[in-house]
Coordinates of C-alpha atoms in Angstrom, one line a residue:
M446 CA 0.0 0.0 0.0
L447 CA 1.3 3.4 -0.9
F448 CA 0.9 6.3 1.4
Q449 CA 0.9 9.8 0.1
R450 CA 2.2 12.6 2.3
N451 CA 0.2 15.8 2.3
L452 CA 2.6 18.6 1.2
T453 CA 1.9 22.3 1.5
I454 CA 3.6 24.2 -1.2
P455 CA 3.9 27.9 -0.6
H456 CA 2.1 29.9 -3.4
T457 CA 4.1 32.5 -5.3
P458 CA 2.2 34.9 -7.5
D459 CA 2.8 34.1 -11.2
H460 CA 4.1 37.6 -11.9
L461 CA 6.9 37.1 -9.3
L462 CA 8.1 33.7 -10.5
F463 CA 10.4 35.0 -13.2
L464 CA 11.0 38.5 -11.9
P465 CA 14.4 39.5 -13.4
M466 CA 17.3 39.8 -10.9
P467 CA 19.8 42.6 -11.4
G468 CA 23.4 41.5 -11.7
I469 CA 26.9 41.7 -13.1
I470 CA 28.7 40.1 -16.0
I471 CA 32.3 39.2 -15.2
R472 CA 35.5 39.4 -17.2
P473 CA 36.9 36.1 -18.6
R474 CA 39.8 35.8 -16.1
A475 CA 37.8 36.7 -13.0
R476 CA 38.8 34.5 -10.0
I477 CA 35.2 33.4 -9.4
L478 CA 35.6 31.2 -12.5
H479 CA 38.2 29.2 -10.6
G480 CA 36.1 28.6 -7.5
H481 CA 36.6 31.8 -5.4
D482 CA 33.4 33.5 -4.2
W483 CA 34.5 37.2 -4.5
V484 CA 34.2 39.5 -7.4
Y485 CA 36.4 42.6 -7.4
S486 CA 35.3 45.8 -9.1
S487 CA 38.1 45.4 -11.6
E488 CA 36.7 42.1 -12.7
V489 CA 33.3 43.4 -13.7
L490 CA 32.6 43.7 -17.4
K491 CA 29.0 45.0 -17.1
I492 CA 26.4 45.9 -14.5
Y493 CA 22.7 45.5 -15.4
G494 CA 19.4 46.0 -13.7
N495 CA 20.6 49.0 -11.6
P496 CA 21.3 47.0 -8.4
K497 CA 21.2 48.7 -5.0
D498 CA 23.9 48.3 -2.4
G499 CA 23.0 45.4 -0.1
E500 CA 20.7 43.8 -2.7
V501 CA 21.0 40.2 -3.9
I502 CA 22.3 40.0 -7.5
S503 CA 23.1 37.4 -10.0
I504 CA 26.6 36.8 -11.4
K505 CA 26.9 35.7 -15.0
D506 CA 29.8 35.1 -17.4
G507 CA 30.2 36.5 -20.9
R508 CA 28.0 33.7 -22.3
D509 CA 25.1 34.6 -20.0
R510 CA 25.6 31.5 -17.8
M511 CA 24.4 31.9 -14.2
L512 CA 27.3 31.5 -11.7
G513 CA 25.3 32.1 -8.6
S514 CA 23.7 34.7 -6.3
A515 CA 25.7 37.3 -4.5
I516 CA 25.4 40.3 -2.3
Y517 CA 26.2 43.6 -3.9
Q518 CA 28.2 46.6 -2.6
S519 CA 29.3 49.2 -5.1
Q520 CA 31.3 51.1 -2.5
S521 CA 33.6 48.2 -1.7
Q522 CA 36.6 46.8 -3.7
I523 CA 34.8 43.5 -3.4
I524 CA 31.7 44.4 -5.4
A525 CA 30.0 41.0 -5.1
R526 CA 30.2 38.1 -2.6
R527 CA 28.6 34.9 -3.8
F528 CA 26.6 32.9 -1.2
S529 CA 24.9 30.4 -3.5
Y530 CA 25.5 28.7 -6.8
Q531 CA 21.7 29.0 -7.5
R532 CA 19.2 31.8 -7.5
Q533 CA 18.5 32.5 -3.9
E534 CA 17.1 35.2 -1.7
L535 CA 18.3 36.2 1.8
D536 CA 15.0 35.3 3.5
H537 CA 14.0 33.6 6.7
E538 CA 14.3 30.1 5.3
F539 CA 17.7 30.8 3.9
F540 CA 19.2 31.9 7.3
V541 CA 17.5 28.9 9.0
R542 CA 19.1 26.5 6.6
R543 CA 22.6 28.0 6.8
L544 CA 22.5 28.2 10.6
Q545 CA 21.3 24.6 10.9
R546 CA 23.9 23.3 8.5
A547 CA 26.6 25.1 10.3
Q548 CA 25.6 23.6 13.6
E549 CA 25.3 20.1 12.1
Y550 CA 28.9 20.4 10.9
R551 CA 30.2 21.5 14.3
D552 CA 28.3 18.9 16.2
R553 CA 29.7 16.2 13.8
I554 CA 33.3 17.2 14.6
G555 CA 32.7 17.4 18.3
I556 CA 32.8 21.2 19.0
D557 CA 31.3 22.2 22.4
S558 CA 27.7 23.2 21.6
S559 CA 27.5 25.7 24.5
V560 CA 30.6 27.7 23.6
R561 CA 31.7 28.0 20.0
R562 CA 31.8 29.9 16.8
V563 CA 28.3 29.2 15.5
L564 CA 28.7 30.6 12.1
W565 CA 31.7 32.1 10.3
S566 CA 31.1 34.3 7.2
E567 CA 32.1 32.8 3.8
S568 CA 33.2 29.5 5.5
D569 CA 29.5 28.9 6.2
G570 CA 28.1 30.5 3.1
V571 CA 26.9 33.8 4.7
P572 CA 29.4 36.5 3.7
G573 CA 30.1 39.0 6.5
L574 CA 28.1 37.3 9.2
I575 CA 29.9 36.1 12.4
I576 CA 28.1 34.5 15.3
D577 CA 29.7 33.2 18.5
R578 CA 27.8 31.5 21.3
Y579 CA 28.6 31.7 25.0
N580 CA 26.0 29.5 26.8
S581 CA 22.7 31.5 26.7
V582 CA 24.3 34.5 24.9
A583 CA 24.9 34.8 21.2
V584 CA 27.2 37.6 19.9
M585 CA 26.8 38.7 16.4
Q586 CA 28.8 40.8 13.9
T587 CA 27.5 42.0 10.5
L588 CA 30.5 43.1 8.5
T589 CA 28.8 43.5 5.1
L590 CA 26.0 45.9 4.2
A591 CA 23.6 43.1 3.1
M592 CA 23.9 41.3 6.4
D593 CA 23.7 44.6 8.4
Q594 CA 20.5 45.5 6.6
R595 CA 19.0 42.2 7.7
R596 CA 20.4 42.0 11.3
D597 CA 17.0 42.0 12.9
L598 CA 15.8 39.1 10.8
I599 CA 19.1 37.2 11.5
A600 CA 18.7 37.8 15.2
E601 CA 15.2 36.3 15.2
V602 CA 16.5 33.2 13.3
V603 CA 19.5 32.9 15.8
Q604 CA 17.1 32.9 18.7
E605 CA 14.8 30.4 17.0
V606 CA 17.5 27.9 16.0
L607 CA 19.8 28.2 18.9
G608 CA 17.3 28.9 21.7
V609 CA 19.6 31.6 23.3
E610 CA 18.2 34.2 25.7
T611 CA 20.2 37.2 24.6
I612 CA 21.7 38.4 21.3
I613 CA 24.3 41.1 21.3
E614 CA 25.7 42.9 18.3
R615 CA 29.4 43.8 18.5
N616 CA 29.6 45.9 15.3
D617 CA 32.7 47.8 16.5
S618 CA 35.1 46.2 14.0
V619 CA 37.2 48.6 11.9
S620 CA 36.5 46.4 8.9
R621 CA 33.0 47.8 8.9
K622 CA 34.4 51.1 7.8
L623 CA 35.5 49.5 4.5
E624 CA 31.9 48.8 3.8
G625 CA 30.8 52.3 4.8
L626 CA 29.0 51.0 7.9
E627 CA 28.7 52.8 11.3
I628 CA 30.2 51.5 14.5
R629 CA 27.5 50.1 16.7
T630 CA 27.3 47.9 19.9
G631 CA 24.2 46.9 21.8
V632 CA 21.5 44.3 22.7
L633 CA 19.4 43.1 19.7
L634 CA 17.2 40.7 21.6
G635 CA 16.7 39.8 25.3
A636 CA 18.0 41.4 28.5
T637 CA 21.4 43.1 28.9
P638 CA 23.7 40.4 30.2
K639 CA 25.8 40.8 33.3
E640 CA 29.4 39.8 33.4
Q641 CA 29.4 36.0 33.7
E642 CA 31.8 33.0 34.0
V643 CA 32.3 30.9 30.9
M644 CA 34.2 27.7 30.6
I645 CA 36.4 27.7 27.5
G646 CA 39.0 25.0 26.8
G647 CA 38.7 23.7 30.4
M648 CA 39.5 27.2 31.8
I649 CA 37.1 29.7 33.4
F650 CA 36.9 33.3 32.0
L651 CA 34.9 36.3 33.0
M652 CA 33.0 37.6 30.0
D653 CA 31.9 41.1 29.3
F654 CA 30.0 40.8 26.1
L655 CA 29.5 44.6 25.5
Q656 CA 33.0 45.8 26.4
G657 CA 35.3 42.8 26.0
Q658 CA 37.5 41.8 23.1
K659 CA 35.7 41.3 19.7
T660 CA 32.8 39.0 20.4
G661 CA 34.0 38.4 23.9
F662 CA 36.9 36.0 23.4
Y663 CA 39.4 34.7 20.8
L664 CA 37.7 31.4 20.1
D665 CA 40.0 30.7 17.2
Q666 CA 42.8 29.8 19.6
V667 CA 40.9 27.3 21.8
T668 CA 42.5 24.1 20.4
N669 CA 46.0 25.8 20.5
Y670 CA 45.6 26.5 24.3
R671 CA 45.3 22.8 24.8
D672 CA 47.9 21.7 22.2
L673 CA 50.6 24.1 23.5
A674 CA 50.1 23.5 27.3
P675 CA 52.1 20.3 27.5
W676 CA 55.2 22.0 26.1
A677 CA 55.2 24.3 29.2
K678 CA 55.5 21.6 31.8
T679 CA 58.1 22.4 34.5
G680 CA 59.5 25.3 32.4
R681 CA 59.8 29.0 32.8
V682 CA 57.2 30.6 30.5
L683 CA 56.8 34.1 29.0
D684 CA 53.4 34.8 27.4
C685 CA 53.6 38.0 25.3
F686 CA 50.5 39.9 24.1
S687 CA 48.6 37.9 26.8
N688 CA 45.3 39.6 26.2
Q689 CA 43.0 37.8 28.8
G690 CA 45.7 35.4 29.9
A691 CA 44.5 32.2 28.3
F692 CA 47.9 30.8 27.1
A693 CA 49.5 31.9 30.4
I694 CA 46.8 30.1 32.5
A695 CA 47.0 27.0 30.3
A696 CA 50.7 26.9 30.8
A697 CA 50.4 27.3 34.6
R698 CA 47.8 24.6 34.8
A699 CA 50.1 22.2 32.8
G700 CA 52.8 22.6 35.5
A701 CA 55.1 25.4 34.4
S702 CA 57.5 26.4 37.2
E703 CA 56.9 30.1 36.5
V704 CA 54.6 32.0 34.2
I705 CA 54.9 35.7 33.3
A706 CA 52.2 37.4 31.2
V707 CA 53.0 40.7 29.4
E708 CA 50.1 42.8 28.1
S709 CA 50.0 46.5 27.0
G710 CA 46.3 46.9 27.2
A711 CA 45.6 48.5 30.6
E712 CA 42.0 47.2 30.6
N713 CA 43.2 43.6 30.3
I714 CA 45.6 43.6 33.3
P715 CA 43.0 43.2 36.0
R716 CA 41.2 40.6 33.8
I717 CA 44.3 38.4 33.6
K718 CA 44.8 38.6 37.3
A719 CA 41.1 37.8 37.9
H720 CA 41.2 34.8 35.5
A721 CA 44.4 33.4 37.1
H722 CA 42.7 33.6 40.5
T723 CA 39.5 32.0 39.3
N724 CA 41.5 29.2 37.7
G725 CA 43.6 28.7 40.9
V726 CA 47.0 29.4 39.4
T727 CA 49.7 31.9 40.1
I728 CA 51.1 34.0 37.2
G729 CA 53.1 37.2 37.2
V730 CA 51.3 40.0 35.2
I731 CA 53.3 42.9 33.7
G732 CA 51.7 45.8 31.9
A733 CA 54.2 46.8 29.3
N734 CA 54.9 47.2 25.6
V735 CA 56.1 43.7 24.5
F736 CA 59.0 45.0 22.3
D737 CA 60.3 47.2 25.2
Y738 CA 59.9 44.4 27.7
L739 CA 61.8 41.9 25.6
S740 CA 64.7 44.3 25.2
Q741 CA 64.8 45.0 28.9
A742 CA 64.7 41.3 29.7
T743 CA 67.7 40.7 27.3
R744 CA 69.7 43.3 29.1
R745 CA 68.9 41.6 32.4
G746 CA 70.1 38.3 31.0
E747 CA 66.8 36.5 31.5
K748 CA 66.1 33.1 29.9
Y749 CA 62.9 31.2 29.3
D750 CA 62.0 27.7 28.3
L751 CA 58.9 28.7 26.4
I752 CA 58.0 32.1 24.9
I753 CA 54.6 32.6 23.4
L754 CA 54.0 35.4 20.8
D755 CA 50.4 36.0 19.9
P756 CA 50.2 39.6 18.8
P757 CA 47.2 41.4 17.3
P758 CA 47.3 41.9 13.5
F759 CA 50.4 43.8 12.4
T760 CA 48.5 45.0 9.2
R761 CA 45.0 45.0 8.0
V762 CA 45.8 46.1 4.5
K763 CA 48.1 44.8 1.7
K764 CA 50.2 48.0 1.5
G765 CA 51.3 47.3 5.1
I766 CA 52.8 43.9 4.5
N767 CA 56.4 45.0 4.4
D768 CA 56.2 47.0 7.6
A769 CA 54.4 44.0 9.2
L770 CA 57.1 41.6 8.2
R771 CA 59.8 43.9 9.6
G772 CA 57.8 44.0 12.9
Y773 CA 57.6 40.2 13.0
R774 CA 61.3 39.9 12.3
E775 CA 62.2 42.3 15.1
L776 CA 59.8 40.5 17.5
H777 CA 61.3 37.0 16.7
F778 CA 64.8 38.3 17.0
K779 CA 64.2 39.7 20.4
A780 CA 62.4 36.5 21.6
A781 CA 65.2 34.3 20.2
Q782 CA 67.8 36.0 22.4
L783 CA 65.8 35.1 25.5
L784 CA 65.3 31.4 24.9
A785 CA 67.2 28.8 26.9
P786 CA 69.5 26.4 25.0
N787 CA 66.7 24.0 24.3
G788 CA 64.0 26.7 24.7
R789 CA 60.8 26.8 22.5
L790 CA 59.1 29.6 20.8
A791 CA 55.4 29.4 20.0
T792 CA 54.5 32.2 17.5
F793 CA 51.3 33.2 15.8
S794 CA 50.1 35.6 13.2
C795 CA 46.5 36.5 12.6
S796 CA 47.2 39.1 9.9
H797 CA 45.1 38.1 6.9
H798 CA 47.6 39.5 4.4
I799 CA 50.7 37.7 5.8
S800 CA 51.0 34.3 4.2
A801 CA 52.2 31.3 6.2
A802 CA 55.3 31.1 3.9
A803 CA 56.2 34.8 4.5
F804 CA 55.7 34.4 8.3
H805 CA 57.8 31.3 8.4
H806 CA 60.6 32.9 6.3
T807 CA 60.6 36.0 8.5
A808 CA 61.1 33.8 11.7
T809 CA 63.9 31.9 10.0
E810 CA 65.7 35.2 9.1
A811 CA 65.3 36.4 12.7
F812 CA 66.8 33.3 14.1
H813 CA 69.8 33.7 11.8
D814 CA 70.2 37.3 12.9
A815 CA 70.1 36.2 16.5
R816 CA 72.6 33.3 15.7
R817 CA 70.2 30.7 16.9
S818 CA 69.4 27.4 15.3
A819 CA 65.9 26.0 15.5
R820 CA 63.9 23.0 14.6
Q821 CA 60.2 23.1 13.8
R822 CA 58.2 21.0 16.2
H823 CA 54.5 21.8 15.6
I824 CA 52.2 23.7 13.3
F825 CA 49.2 25.5 14.7
T826 CA 46.1 26.6 12.9
Q827 CA 42.7 28.1 13.8
S828 CA 40.1 26.0 15.8
P829 CA 37.9 23.8 13.6
D830 CA 34.8 25.9 14.3
H831 CA 36.6 28.4 12.1
P832 CA 36.6 26.2 9.0
I833 CA 39.0 26.7 6.1
V834 CA 37.6 26.6 2.6
L835 CA 40.1 25.5 0.0
A836 CA 38.9 27.8 -2.8
L837 CA 38.9 30.8 -0.3
P838 CA 42.4 31.2 1.0
E839 CA 41.2 34.2 3.0
T840 CA 39.4 31.8 5.4
E841 CA 42.8 30.6 6.6
Y842 CA 44.1 33.5 8.5
L843 CA 45.6 32.2 11.7
K844 CA 49.0 30.5 11.3
G845 CA 51.4 29.4 14.0
Y846 CA 54.5 27.4 14.6
L847 CA 56.4 25.9 17.5
F848 CA 60.2 26.2 17.1
E849 CA 62.8 24.6 19.4
M850 CA 66.3 25.9 19.7
F851 CA 69.3 23.6 19.4
N852 CA 73.1 23.9 19.3
S853 CA 74.5 24.3 15.8
F854 CA 76.4 21.4 14.3

């Protein structure tokens, strides 16, 4: 016996079924023809249909073949960002599907469902939308005009799918200025949350969702806190650019004999101390410029078994690459002078425009300048809830290495 399920098909008025969509025609060598999802203004051959900024447009090649749907922003160098290979609107059902699929992926790879990056921009098929979850609070960033225009709809979907009580917008990123967007922070849905304790990577941190770093915490380093900790056991550790103290606390919990955290942000100093106390560890906290501190420590003849370098981005634009590389070289040179004979250096770069190869080469040159020989012991990358898409190299931004000093042959 056959059973027929009753299906309810939403009715679309006939005059809307084939409503033409504005769009762009790309040049023959545009990178989107090779799998990338961005179209730069220099790659556009023709614009048709008079699209408005933030609107959904179609992308076509010179033979009128549909390459997908994208969000449009004429004021940006990236004039279109594809989010689907088919014709697709940014409606309620779309955001529900994308959010559910993103959660299914993270559940499958074993990411903590209560604290994680819920959705990450192009890596999850929603350009410019970032959502982090901290228990009952979701923190959202809309970094493209199209997502910003739909932030209220997105907040409703986030609450519906995740079941969180509060949704915060932290739209204070400087990257919003590139899209002509205003800086804005506040509560989108729910009550204003008080500072609360959140368990991250086995450690407890006090979260201030409206005033803290970015969306509250650097979740891209969570797996690296765990992976680096065993290398700190019984050693003397220097954590530079400590931020909220996560690497320092992880090292202390792993059994380091001494841990010193250096941080220049005055607002972070009391937080590092509070986090150390909450986690039951003792670390020394020094408020200072890292470059100055490393120079002073060298003059004092100090030595460390593990030094951690996790600075903020040294450049946010391509034209700053050379200056950034000079900064990294100086930083690695200073750190190399402080390492014990078999000391280790864990070093990270979150600068999008600095390639892993360039970063690695700069560290190699710095060791040569410092007359130190090193072996590579480990490669770090961003936590898996920040997925890397092969066709989108921009999604792989965090790179890191663990180097170990040894006597030259």
